[in-house]
mmCIF file of N, CA and C in Angstrom:
data_model
loop_
_atom_site.group_PDB
_atom_site.id
_atom_site.type_symbol
_atom_site.label_atom_id
_atom_site.label_comp_id
_atom_site.label_asym_id
_atom_site.label_seq_id
_atom_site.Cartn_x
_atom_site.Cartn_y
_atom_site.Cartn_z
ATOM 1 N N UNK A 100 118.676 85.934 125.127
ATOM 2 C CA UNK A 100 118.953 86.837 124.023
ATOM 3 C C UNK A 100 119.948 86.164 123.071
ATOM 4 N N UNK A 101 119.553 86.046 121.831
ATOM 5 C CA UNK A 101 120.428 85.410 120.843
ATOM 6 C C UNK A 101 121.203 86.472 120.090
ATOM 7 N N UNK A 102 122.345 86.085 119.647
ATOM 8 C CA UNK A 102 123.177 87.002 118.858
ATOM 9 C C UNK A 102 122.792 86.858 117.392
ATOM 10 N N UNK A 103 121.972 87.767 116.923
ATOM 11 C CA UNK A 103 121.530 87.738 115.530
ATOM 12 C C UNK A 103 122.477 88.620 114.712
ATOM 13 N N UNK A 104 123.151 88.081 113.707
ATOM 14 C CA UNK A 104 124.115 88.900 112.952
ATOM 15 C C UNK A 104 123.444 89.946 112.063
ATOM 16 N N UNK A 105 122.142 89.868 111.890
ATOM 17 C CA UNK A 105 121.464 90.808 111.008
ATOM 18 C C UNK A 105 120.936 92.028 111.746
ATOM 19 N N UNK A 106 121.049 92.059 113.063
ATOM 20 C CA UNK A 106 120.588 93.211 113.830
ATOM 21 C C UNK A 106 121.745 94.198 113.935
ATOM 22 N N UNK A 107 121.484 95.434 113.532
ATOM 23 C CA UNK A 107 122.498 96.483 113.586
ATOM 24 C C UNK A 107 122.034 97.513 114.603
ATOM 25 N N UNK A 108 122.874 97.801 115.562
ATOM 26 C CA UNK A 108 122.549 98.820 116.551
ATOM 27 C C UNK A 108 123.072 100.156 116.046
ATOM 28 N N UNK A 109 122.165 101.105 115.871
ATOM 29 C CA UNK A 109 122.535 102.414 115.351
ATOM 30 C C UNK A 109 122.878 103.336 116.514
ATOM 31 N N UNK A 110 124.112 103.744 116.580
ATOM 32 C CA UNK A 110 124.518 104.731 117.572
ATOM 33 C C UNK A 110 124.554 106.090 116.900
ATOM 34 N N UNK A 111 124.847 107.126 117.670
ATOM 35 C CA UNK A 111 124.890 108.474 117.094
ATOM 36 C C UNK A 111 125.971 108.591 116.032
ATOM 37 N N UNK A 112 127.091 107.977 116.261
ATOM 38 C CA UNK A 112 128.186 108.094 115.296
ATOM 39 C C UNK A 112 127.853 107.381 113.989
ATOM 40 N N UNK A 113 127.188 106.232 114.051
ATOM 41 C CA UNK A 113 126.846 105.545 112.804
ATOM 42 C C UNK A 113 125.759 106.295 112.053
ATOM 43 N N UNK A 114 124.833 106.920 112.768
ATOM 44 C CA UNK A 114 123.800 107.717 112.095
ATOM 45 C C UNK A 114 124.442 108.904 111.397
ATOM 46 N N UNK A 115 125.383 109.576 112.076
ATOM 47 C CA UNK A 115 126.079 110.702 111.450
ATOM 48 C C UNK A 115 126.883 110.247 110.237
ATOM 49 N N UNK A 116 127.501 109.092 110.321
ATOM 50 C CA UNK A 116 128.257 108.581 109.178
ATOM 51 C C UNK A 116 127.347 108.321 107.988
ATOM 52 N N UNK A 117 126.185 107.756 108.240
ATOM 53 C CA UNK A 117 125.235 107.493 107.157
ATOM 54 C C UNK A 117 124.774 108.801 106.535
ATOM 55 N N UNK A 118 124.464 109.791 107.372
ATOM 56 C CA UNK A 118 124.011 111.090 106.860
ATOM 57 C C UNK A 118 125.108 111.743 106.033
ATOM 58 N N UNK A 119 126.342 111.736 106.528
ATOM 59 C CA UNK A 119 127.435 112.351 105.783
ATOM 60 C C UNK A 119 127.734 111.605 104.487
ATOM 61 N N UNK A 120 127.577 110.308 104.470
ATOM 62 C CA UNK A 120 127.763 109.551 103.229
ATOM 63 C C UNK A 120 126.689 109.920 102.209
ATOM 64 N N UNK A 121 125.459 110.057 102.658
ATOM 65 C CA UNK A 121 124.379 110.442 101.747
ATOM 66 C C UNK A 121 124.625 111.837 101.196
ATOM 67 N N UNK A 122 125.047 112.765 102.059
ATOM 68 C CA UNK A 122 125.334 114.126 101.603
ATOM 69 C C UNK A 122 126.492 114.123 100.611
ATOM 70 N N UNK A 123 127.537 113.355 100.880
ATOM 71 C CA UNK A 123 128.680 113.332 99.965
ATOM 72 C C UNK A 123 128.304 112.714 98.622
ATOM 73 N N UNK A 124 127.441 111.714 98.624
ATOM 74 C CA UNK A 124 126.972 111.131 97.361
ATOM 75 C C UNK A 124 126.160 112.152 96.580
ATOM 76 N N UNK A 125 125.317 112.919 97.274
ATOM 77 C CA UNK A 125 124.524 113.946 96.592
ATOM 78 C C UNK A 125 125.418 115.030 96.008
ATOM 79 N N UNK A 126 126.450 115.445 96.742
ATOM 80 C CA UNK A 126 127.386 116.453 96.232
ATOM 81 C C UNK A 126 128.138 115.902 95.024
ATOM 82 N N UNK A 127 128.554 114.662 95.076
ATOM 83 C CA UNK A 127 129.271 114.033 93.965
ATOM 84 C C UNK A 127 128.398 113.981 92.714
ATOM 85 N N UNK A 128 127.151 113.540 92.869
ATOM 86 C CA UNK A 128 126.243 113.475 91.721
ATOM 87 C C UNK A 128 125.931 114.870 91.185
ATOM 88 N N UNK A 129 125.777 115.834 92.085
ATOM 89 C CA UNK A 129 125.560 117.212 91.651
ATOM 90 C C UNK A 129 126.739 117.740 90.858
ATOM 91 N N UNK A 130 127.940 117.390 91.276
ATOM 92 C CA UNK A 130 129.132 117.810 90.538
ATOM 93 C C UNK A 130 129.186 117.196 89.151
ATOM 94 N N UNK A 131 128.807 115.946 89.039
ATOM 95 C CA UNK A 131 128.782 115.292 87.728
ATOM 96 C C UNK A 131 127.761 115.966 86.814
ATOM 97 N N UNK A 132 126.589 116.274 87.354
ATOM 98 C CA UNK A 132 125.560 116.953 86.562
ATOM 99 C C UNK A 132 126.050 118.335 86.142
ATOM 100 N N UNK A 133 126.703 119.054 87.058
ATOM 101 C CA UNK A 133 127.212 120.385 86.744
ATOM 102 C C UNK A 133 128.288 120.326 85.661
ATOM 103 N N UNK A 134 129.167 119.362 85.731
ATOM 104 C CA UNK A 134 130.202 119.210 84.704
ATOM 105 C C UNK A 134 129.569 118.902 83.349
ATOM 106 N N UNK A 135 128.557 118.042 83.332
ATOM 107 C CA UNK A 135 127.860 117.749 82.077
ATOM 108 C C UNK A 135 127.202 118.981 81.494
ATOM 109 N N UNK A 136 126.570 119.792 82.344
ATOM 110 C CA UNK A 136 125.911 121.019 81.884
ATOM 111 C C UNK A 136 126.936 122.003 81.325
ATOM 112 N N UNK A 137 128.061 122.143 82.000
ATOM 113 C CA UNK A 137 129.106 123.047 81.520
ATOM 114 C C UNK A 137 129.661 122.563 80.185
ATOM 115 N N UNK A 138 129.836 121.261 80.024
ATOM 116 C CA UNK A 138 130.326 120.735 78.745
ATOM 117 C C UNK A 138 129.340 121.002 77.615
ATOM 118 N N UNK A 139 128.042 120.856 77.889
ATOM 119 C CA UNK A 139 127.030 121.137 76.869
ATOM 120 C C UNK A 139 127.078 122.606 76.470
ATOM 121 N N UNK A 140 127.173 123.507 77.459
ATOM 122 C CA UNK A 140 127.263 124.933 77.145
ATOM 123 C C UNK A 140 128.530 125.250 76.358
ATOM 124 N N UNK A 141 129.632 124.611 76.697
ATOM 125 C CA UNK A 141 130.885 124.842 75.982
ATOM 126 C C UNK A 141 130.780 124.384 74.533
ATOM 127 N N UNK A 142 130.179 123.238 74.299
ATOM 128 C CA UNK A 142 130.023 122.730 72.933
ATOM 129 C C UNK A 142 129.129 123.651 72.116
ATOM 130 N N UNK A 143 128.024 124.123 72.710
ATOM 131 C CA UNK A 143 127.147 125.052 71.993
ATOM 132 C C UNK A 143 127.877 126.347 71.655
ATOM 133 N N UNK A 144 128.663 126.842 72.601
ATOM 134 C CA UNK A 144 129.413 128.074 72.373
ATOM 135 C C UNK A 144 130.454 127.885 71.272
ATOM 136 N N UNK A 145 131.117 126.748 71.260
ATOM 137 C CA UNK A 145 132.113 126.491 70.220
ATOM 138 C C UNK A 145 131.468 126.389 68.839
ATOM 139 N N UNK A 146 130.283 125.778 68.765
ATOM 140 C CA UNK A 146 129.593 125.693 67.477
ATOM 141 C C UNK A 146 129.247 127.079 66.956
ATOM 142 N N UNK A 147 128.757 127.945 67.854
ATOM 143 C CA UNK A 147 128.416 129.312 67.437
ATOM 144 C C UNK A 147 129.652 130.086 67.006
ATOM 145 N N UNK A 148 130.749 129.914 67.731
ATOM 146 C CA UNK A 148 131.954 130.657 67.372
ATOM 147 C C UNK A 148 132.517 130.177 66.038
ATOM 148 N N UNK A 149 132.400 128.895 65.733
ATOM 149 C CA UNK A 149 132.859 128.394 64.438
ATOM 150 C C UNK A 149 132.003 128.974 63.317
ATOM 151 N N UNK A 150 130.682 129.041 63.527
ATOM 152 C CA UNK A 150 129.812 129.644 62.512
ATOM 153 C C UNK A 150 130.156 131.112 62.306
ATOM 154 N N UNK A 151 130.388 131.837 63.415
ATOM 155 C CA UNK A 151 130.729 133.257 63.306
ATOM 156 C C UNK A 151 132.065 133.436 62.591
ATOM 157 N N UNK A 152 133.017 132.569 62.854
ATOM 158 C CA UNK A 152 134.313 132.657 62.193
ATOM 159 C C UNK A 152 134.185 132.363 60.702
ATOM 160 N N UNK A 153 133.342 131.398 60.328
ATOM 161 C CA UNK A 153 133.105 131.114 58.912
ATOM 162 C C UNK A 153 132.480 132.312 58.209
ATOM 163 N N UNK A 154 131.528 132.962 58.854
ATOM 164 C CA UNK A 154 130.900 134.156 58.273
ATOM 165 C C UNK A 154 131.938 135.262 58.112
ATOM 166 N N UNK A 155 132.798 135.427 59.097
ATOM 167 C CA UNK A 155 133.846 136.444 59.042
ATOM 168 C C UNK A 155 134.803 136.178 57.885
ATOM 169 N N UNK A 156 135.191 134.929 57.687
ATOM 170 C CA UNK A 156 136.106 134.583 56.596
ATOM 171 C C UNK A 156 135.442 134.846 55.246
ATOM 172 N N UNK A 157 134.178 134.450 55.088
ATOM 173 C CA UNK A 157 133.466 134.685 53.829
ATOM 174 C C UNK A 157 133.352 136.180 53.538
ATOM 175 N N UNK A 158 133.067 136.951 54.560
ATOM 176 C CA UNK A 158 132.917 138.395 54.385
ATOM 177 C C UNK A 158 134.242 139.029 53.952
ATOM 178 N N UNK A 159 135.334 138.607 54.559
ATOM 179 C CA UNK A 159 136.635 139.177 54.205
ATOM 180 C C UNK A 159 137.123 138.697 52.846
ATOM 181 N N UNK A 160 136.714 137.504 52.409
ATOM 182 C CA UNK A 160 137.078 137.046 51.069
ATOM 183 C C UNK A 160 136.416 137.917 50.012
ATOM 184 N N UNK A 161 135.148 138.270 50.242
ATOM 185 C CA UNK A 161 134.428 139.111 49.280
ATOM 186 C C UNK A 161 135.029 140.503 49.212
ATOM 187 N N UNK A 162 135.469 141.027 50.349
ATOM 188 C CA UNK A 162 136.050 142.369 50.374
ATOM 189 C C UNK A 162 137.401 142.380 49.669
ATOM 190 N N UNK A 163 138.206 141.354 49.875
ATOM 191 C CA UNK A 163 139.555 141.337 49.304
ATOM 192 C C UNK A 163 139.550 141.045 47.801
ATOM 193 N N UNK A 164 138.469 140.488 47.288
ATOM 194 C CA UNK A 164 138.435 140.160 45.853
ATOM 195 C C UNK A 164 138.057 141.305 45.015
#
């Protein structure tokens, strides 16, 4: 039997470590996607609120004149 450095013996603990690493990577990527989605919604909401505020200012200028 030769000692081949490329052969990896998978024990239960190494399999669990691989599974937990994959799960943590998926959670991390999901968090990044969720943060991006929240930022997009926030930007859209801010654009709408700026438009509504502009309409409000125009309306009050006409009333005060």
